[in-house]
Amino acid sequence: MEGRPRNKIYAGPTGVVVLTDRRVARRPLVDVVAGAVGGGVRWVVLREKDLPRAERLALAVDLRAILAEAGGTLVVAGPDPLDGDAVHLPAAGPYPPPAVGLVGRSCHDTAELARLTTEHYATLSPVYQTRTKPGYGPPLHPAGLRKLIAVSSVPVLALGGIETPAQVTACVEAGAAGVAVLGAIMRAKDPRETATTLGRAFQEAATRVARTHPARSDEGPHEKGCGRP
């Protein structure tokens, strides 16, 4: 596993990262994402992989327009960036990753982390039990998340069952660069309010961790603190 330069500034997803799922969303997906962006979200991962490409591309165009106004970024799940420059890949492949501007990878254990090459970040899941994928696991919990982050060559987003400020805080304290949230935003009565609440928890925890464990000049941003730039 090839590590990245220790002085490289991390420019990938951080804070609250929203994963889409129109099937569980309480409102039209575009409206839910708009609310989350209004609440401070700047990174969204478009899933909806069952849609025909043309429909998915149209959805990507709509979501990019919402994010662009806030200076945010759309990441597309799967190897096809849908005319963009950022993808998030499953653990199963493809390997090597496509040559696009930003590549993430879903990981669940040390073996999958060890296969990373040119990816910019990884998700680790499930941290907690999740309603979206019941029975998926076993959960890592913050202690397991911390152990895997310690051996990761790239910054990590915590994923799976993250719904409360306390859970966000625990993930940041374990070393996560951000928290990837699906159900808590998709099912929210008010996505903006939920995003604001979770985002505030992230910022407060990240600030506290940075003050308590400032990164040394020779360490990458994912090795100490929260993985923020």
mmCIF file of C-alpha atoms in Angstrom:
data_model
loop_
_atom_site.group_PDB
_atom_site.id
_atom_site.type_symbol
_atom_site.label_atom_id
_atom_site.label_comp_id
_atom_site.label_asym_id
_atom_site.label_seq_id
_atom_site.Cartn_x
_atom_site.Cartn_y
_atom_site.Cartn_z
ATOM 1 C CA MET A 1 0.000 0.000 0.000
ATOM 2 C CA GLU A 2 1.548 3.234 -1.152
ATOM 3 C CA GLY A 3 1.102 6.149 1.214
ATOM 4 C CA ARG A 4 0.523 9.669 -0.012
ATOM 5 C CA PRO A 5 2.935 12.548 0.482
ATOM 6 C CA ARG A 6 2.674 13.579 4.122
ATOM 7 C CA ASN A 7 2.521 17.270 3.343
ATOM 8 C CA LYS A 8 -0.267 17.015 0.776
ATOM 9 C CA ILE A 9 -3.363 19.055 1.603
ATOM 10 C CA TYR A 10 -6.534 16.955 1.617
ATOM 11 C CA ALA A 11 -9.115 18.431 -0.754
ATOM 12 C CA GLY A 12 -11.672 15.620 -0.697
ATOM 13 C CA PRO A 13 -14.997 15.208 1.084
ATOM 14 C CA THR A 14 -15.201 16.421 4.658
ATOM 15 C CA GLY A 15 -17.871 17.459 7.116
ATOM 16 C CA VAL A 16 -21.338 16.009 6.541
ATOM 17 C CA VAL A 17 -21.434 14.157 3.215
ATOM 18 C CA VAL A 18 -24.898 13.203 1.933
ATOM 19 C CA LEU A 19 -25.568 9.955 0.080
ATOM 20 C CA THR A 20 -28.751 9.925 -1.988
ATOM 21 C CA ASP A 21 -31.556 7.364 -1.994
ATOM 22 C CA ARG A 22 -34.739 8.531 -3.656
ATOM 23 C CA ARG A 23 -36.587 5.425 -2.465
ATOM 24 C CA VAL A 24 -36.418 6.442 1.183
ATOM 25 C CA ALA A 25 -36.495 10.219 0.693
ATOM 26 C CA ARG A 26 -39.555 11.918 2.180
ATOM 27 C CA ARG A 27 -39.613 14.487 -0.632
ATOM 28 C CA PRO A 28 -38.332 14.654 -4.210
ATOM 29 C CA LEU A 29 -34.592 14.001 -4.178
ATOM 30 C CA VAL A 30 -33.675 17.382 -5.652
ATOM 31 C CA ASP A 31 -35.627 19.113 -2.886
ATOM 32 C CA VAL A 32 -33.986 17.029 -0.173
ATOM 33 C CA VAL A 33 -30.511 17.783 -1.502
ATOM 34 C CA ALA A 34 -31.342 21.483 -1.833
ATOM 35 C CA GLY A 35 -32.404 21.516 1.807
ATOM 36 C CA ALA A 36 -29.236 19.748 2.933
ATOM 37 C CA VAL A 37 -27.065 22.160 0.949
ATOM 38 C CA GLY A 38 -28.961 25.023 2.541
ATOM 39 C CA GLY A 39 -27.984 23.507 5.876
ATOM 40 C CA GLY A 40 -24.285 23.550 5.043
ATOM 41 C CA VAL A 41 -23.640 20.307 3.151
ATOM 42 C CA ARG A 42 -21.028 20.762 0.425
ATOM 43 C CA TRP A 43 -20.513 17.157 -0.689
ATOM 44 C CA VAL A 44 -23.179 14.856 -2.131
ATOM 45 C CA VAL A 45 -22.736 11.310 -3.464
ATOM 46 C CA LEU A 46 -25.282 10.451 -6.163
ATOM 47 C CA ARG A 47 -26.277 6.785 -5.939
ATOM 48 C CA GLU A 48 -29.521 5.799 -7.757
ATOM 49 C CA LYS A 49 -27.564 3.260 -9.775
ATOM 50 C CA ASP A 50 -30.715 1.472 -10.901
ATOM 51 C CA LEU A 51 -31.764 4.420 -13.078
ATOM 52 C CA PRO A 52 -31.079 4.440 -16.833
ATOM 53 C CA ARG A 53 -28.000 6.526 -17.610
ATOM 54 C CA ALA A 54 -29.982 9.306 -19.277
ATOM 55 C CA GLU A 55 -32.198 9.782 -16.213
ATOM 56 C CA ARG A 56 -29.250 9.579 -13.871
ATOM 57 C CA LEU A 57 -27.337 12.107 -15.955
ATOM 58 C CA ALA A 58 -30.274 14.519 -15.833
ATOM 59 C CA LEU A 59 -30.408 14.115 -12.068
ATOM 60 C CA ALA A 60 -26.664 14.765 -11.848
ATOM 61 C CA VAL A 61 -27.098 17.985 -13.813
ATOM 62 C CA ASP A 62 -29.794 19.171 -11.401
ATOM 63 C CA LEU A 63 -27.790 18.297 -8.292
ATOM 64 C CA ARG A 64 -24.609 19.887 -9.643
ATOM 65 C CA ALA A 65 -26.503 23.114 -10.232
ATOM 66 C CA ILE A 66 -27.636 23.166 -6.603
ATOM 67 C CA LEU A 67 -24.155 22.416 -5.295
ATOM 68 C CA ALA A 68 -22.417 24.850 -7.645
ATOM 69 C CA GLU A 69 -24.263 27.796 -6.128
ATOM 70 C CA ALA A 70 -22.792 26.875 -2.728
ATOM 71 C CA GLY A 71 -19.332 25.906 -3.966
ATOM 72 C CA GLY A 72 -20.058 22.213 -3.415
ATOM 73 C CA THR A 73 -19.174 19.032 -5.299
ATOM 74 C CA LEU A 74 -21.175 16.089 -6.636
ATOM 75 C CA VAL A 75 -19.522 12.677 -6.471
ATOM 76 C CA VAL A 76 -21.065 9.908 -8.584
ATOM 77 C CA ALA A 77 -21.250 6.345 -7.274
ATOM 78 C CA GLY A 78 -19.735 3.983 -9.821
ATOM 79 C CA PRO A 79 -17.024 4.328 -12.465
ATOM 80 C CA ASP A 80 -19.065 6.560 -14.805
ATOM 81 C CA PRO A 81 -18.662 10.182 -13.611
ATOM 82 C CA LEU A 82 -21.721 11.302 -15.628
ATOM 83 C CA ASP A 83 -19.810 14.110 -17.340
ATOM 84 C CA GLY A 84 -18.222 15.150 -14.050
ATOM 85 C CA ASP A 85 -14.826 14.520 -12.506
ATOM 86 C CA ALA A 86 -15.515 12.683 -9.221
ATOM 87 C CA VAL A 87 -16.520 9.069 -8.559
ATOM 88 C CA HIS A 88 -16.998 6.767 -5.596
ATOM 89 C CA LEU A 89 -16.256 3.098 -6.285
ATOM 90 C CA PRO A 90 -17.316 -0.117 -4.545
ATOM 91 C CA ALA A 91 -14.744 -2.311 -2.842
ATOM 92 C CA ALA A 92 -15.171 -4.912 -5.601
ATOM 93 C CA GLY A 93 -13.753 -2.699 -8.336
ATOM 94 C CA PRO A 94 -12.809 -1.534 -10.809
ATOM 95 C CA TYR A 95 -9.070 -1.715 -10.195
ATOM 96 C CA PRO A 96 -7.153 0.383 -11.026
ATOM 97 C CA PRO A 97 -9.475 3.335 -10.471
ATOM 98 C CA PRO A 98 -10.464 5.499 -13.449
ATOM 99 C CA ALA A 99 -8.331 8.560 -14.075
ATOM 100 C CA VAL A 100 -10.650 11.305 -12.855
ATOM 101 C CA GLY A 101 -10.066 14.243 -10.549
ATOM 102 C CA LEU A 102 -11.405 12.664 -7.344
ATOM 103 C CA VAL A 103 -11.828 8.979 -6.519
ATOM 104 C CA GLY A 104 -13.276 7.445 -3.383
ATOM 105 C CA ARG A 105 -13.605 3.783 -2.489
ATOM 106 C CA SER A 106 -15.913 1.867 -0.147
ATOM 107 C CA CYS A 107 -13.929 -0.205 2.347
ATOM 108 C CA HIS A 108 -14.864 -2.351 5.316
ATOM 109 C CA ASP A 109 -11.661 -3.933 6.633
ATOM 110 C CA THR A 110 -7.870 -3.840 6.521
ATOM 111 C CA ALA A 111 -7.670 -6.062 3.433
ATOM 112 C CA GLU A 112 -9.755 -3.644 1.382
ATOM 113 C CA LEU A 113 -7.834 -0.652 2.691
ATOM 114 C CA ALA A 114 -4.607 -2.376 1.647
ATOM 115 C CA ARG A 115 -5.816 -2.515 -1.977
ATOM 116 C CA LEU A 116 -6.050 1.270 -2.264
ATOM 117 C CA THR A 117 -3.667 2.805 -4.780
ATOM 118 C CA THR A 118 -4.506 6.186 -6.288
ATOM 119 C CA GLU A 119 -7.809 6.763 -4.449
ATOM 120 C CA HIS A 120 -8.124 10.066 -2.620
ATOM 121 C CA TYR A 121 -10.350 8.893 0.224
ATOM 122 C CA ALA A 122 -12.260 5.866 1.491
ATOM 123 C CA THR A 123 -15.471 5.222 3.374
ATOM 124 C CA LEU A 124 -15.479 2.732 6.244
ATOM 125 C CA SER A 125 -18.748 1.047 7.107
ATOM 126 C CA PRO A 126 -20.911 0.203 8.840
ATOM 127 C CA VAL A 127 -19.958 2.188 11.913
ATOM 128 C CA TYR A 128 -23.380 1.668 13.501
ATOM 129 C CA GLN A 129 -26.350 -0.530 12.705
ATOM 130 C CA THR A 130 -28.228 0.967 9.803
ATOM 131 C CA ARG A 131 -31.892 0.949 8.836
ATOM 132 C CA THR A 132 -30.940 1.354 5.184
ATOM 133 C CA LYS A 133 -29.116 -1.998 5.138
ATOM 134 C CA PRO A 134 -30.489 -4.029 8.079
ATOM 135 C CA GLY A 135 -28.286 -6.951 9.021
ATOM 136 C CA TYR A 136 -25.290 -5.397 7.266
ATOM 137 C CA GLY A 137 -22.250 -5.603 9.454
ATOM 138 C CA PRO A 138 -21.212 -6.313 12.110
ATOM 139 C CA PRO A 139 -20.911 -2.639 13.100
ATOM 140 C CA LEU A 140 -17.388 -1.310 13.576
ATOM 141 C CA HIS A 141 -18.391 1.089 16.345
ATOM 142 C CA PRO A 142 -16.034 4.028 17.003
ATOM 143 C CA ALA A 143 -13.313 1.774 18.458
ATOM 144 C CA GLY A 144 -13.154 -0.366 15.326
ATOM 145 C CA LEU A 145 -13.339 2.714 13.138
ATOM 146 C CA ARG A 146 -10.351 4.210 14.960
ATOM 147 C CA LYS A 147 -8.266 1.077 14.413
ATOM 148 C CA LEU A 148 -8.947 1.009 10.674
ATOM 149 C CA ILE A 149 -8.336 4.737 10.261
ATOM 150 C CA ALA A 150 -4.950 4.233 11.906
ATOM 151 C CA VAL A 151 -3.849 1.920 9.075
ATOM 152 C CA SER A 152 -5.503 3.764 6.188
ATOM 153 C CA SER A 153 -3.272 5.479 3.638
ATOM 154 C CA VAL A 154 -6.031 7.988 2.802
ATOM 155 C CA PRO A 155 -8.547 10.099 4.740
ATOM 156 C CA VAL A 156 -11.672 8.240 5.809
ATOM 157 C CA LEU A 157 -15.372 9.053 5.890
ATOM 158 C CA ALA A 158 -17.365 7.206 8.543
ATOM 159 C CA LEU A 159 -20.516 5.626 7.086
ATOM 160 C CA GLY A 160 -23.467 3.646 8.360
ATOM 161 C CA GLY A 161 -26.193 4.450 10.868
ATOM 162 C CA ILE A 162 -24.931 7.943 11.689
ATOM 163 C CA GLU A 163 -28.011 9.894 12.738
ATOM 164 C CA THR A 164 -27.222 11.927 15.859
ATOM 165 C CA PRO A 165 -24.769 14.666 16.896
ATOM 166 C CA ALA A 166 -23.270 12.284 19.462
ATOM 167 C CA GLN A 167 -22.512 9.733 16.750
ATOM 168 C CA VAL A 168 -20.961 12.411 14.546
ATOM 169 C CA THR A 169 -18.761 13.505 17.443
ATOM 170 C CA ALA A 170 -17.635 9.930 18.149
ATOM 171 C CA CYS A 171 -16.625 9.438 14.513
ATOM 172 C CA VAL A 172 -14.619 12.668 14.431
ATOM 173 C CA GLU A 173 -12.899 11.725 17.680
ATOM 174 C CA ALA A 174 -12.002 8.375 16.068
ATOM 175 C CA GLY A 175 -10.198 10.278 13.310
ATOM 176 C CA ALA A 176 -12.795 10.513 10.525
ATOM 177 C CA ALA A 177 -12.376 13.299 7.970
ATOM 178 C CA GLY A 178 -16.134 13.417 7.623
ATOM 179 C CA VAL A 179 -19.358 11.508 8.129
ATOM 180 C CA ALA A 180 -21.370 10.085 5.245
ATOM 181 C CA VAL A 181 -25.078 10.251 5.997
ATOM 182 C CA LEU A 182 -27.984 8.744 4.101
ATOM 183 C CA GLY A 183 -31.077 7.952 6.156
ATOM 184 C CA ALA A 184 -30.839 10.842 8.598
ATOM 185 C CA ILE A 185 -31.078 13.334 5.717
ATOM 186 C CA MET A 186 -33.245 11.403 3.264
ATOM 187 C CA ARG A 187 -35.902 10.630 5.902
ATOM 188 C CA ALA A 188 -35.737 14.002 7.645
ATOM 189 C CA LYS A 189 -38.851 16.158 7.899
ATOM 190 C CA ASP A 190 -36.538 19.137 7.486
ATOM 191 C CA PRO A 191 -33.289 18.192 5.691
ATOM 192 C CA ARG A 192 -31.902 21.698 6.169
ATOM 193 C CA GLU A 193 -32.345 21.595 9.933
ATOM 194 C CA THR A 194 -30.913 18.083 10.200
ATOM 195 C CA ALA A 195 -27.902 19.004 8.069
ATOM 196 C CA THR A 196 -27.313 22.108 10.166
ATOM 197 C CA THR A 197 -27.478 20.130 13.425
ATOM 198 C CA LEU A 198 -25.126 17.386 12.254
ATOM 199 C CA GLY A 199 -22.796 19.896 10.604
ATOM 200 C CA ARG A 200 -22.532 21.910 13.808
ATOM 201 C CA ALA A 201 -21.648 18.744 15.727
ATOM 202 C CA PHE A 202 -18.934 17.974 13.188
ATOM 203 C CA GLN A 203 -17.428 21.462 13.336
ATOM 204 C CA GLU A 204 -17.417 21.557 17.120
ATOM 205 C CA ALA A 205 -15.823 18.121 17.393
ATOM 206 C CA ALA A 206 -13.302 18.853 14.631
ATOM 207 C CA THR A 207 -12.256 22.104 16.304
ATOM 208 C CA ARG A 208 -11.886 20.409 19.674
ATOM 209 C CA VAL A 209 -9.855 17.523 18.208
ATOM 210 C CA ALA A 210 -7.596 19.905 16.272
ATOM 211 C CA ARG A 211 -6.850 21.880 19.430
ATOM 212 C CA THR A 212 -6.214 18.762 21.499
ATOM 213 C CA HIS A 213 -4.171 16.862 18.911
ATOM 214 C CA PRO A 214 -2.603 19.356 16.484
ATOM 215 C CA ALA A 215 -1.035 17.634 13.482
ATOM 216 C CA ARG A 216 2.726 17.723 13.268
ATOM 217 C CA SER A 217 4.189 19.225 10.108
ATOM 218 C CA ASP A 218 5.340 15.808 8.872
ATOM 219 C CA GLU A 219 1.921 14.142 9.188
ATOM 220 C CA GLY A 220 -0.805 13.853 6.616
ATOM 221 C CA PRO A 221 -4.136 15.442 7.486
ATOM 222 C CA HIS A 222 -5.796 12.060 7.895
ATOM 223 C CA GLU A 223 -3.302 10.902 10.500
ATOM 224 C CA LYS A 224 -4.192 13.382 13.197
ATOM 225 C CA GLY A 225 -7.343 15.189 14.086
ATOM 226 C CA CYS A 226 -10.267 15.216 11.698
ATOM 227 C CA GLY A 227 -8.655 15.240 8.266
ATOM 228 C CA ARG A 228 -9.637 18.775 7.398
ATOM 229 C CA PRO A 229 -7.430 20.921 5.161
#
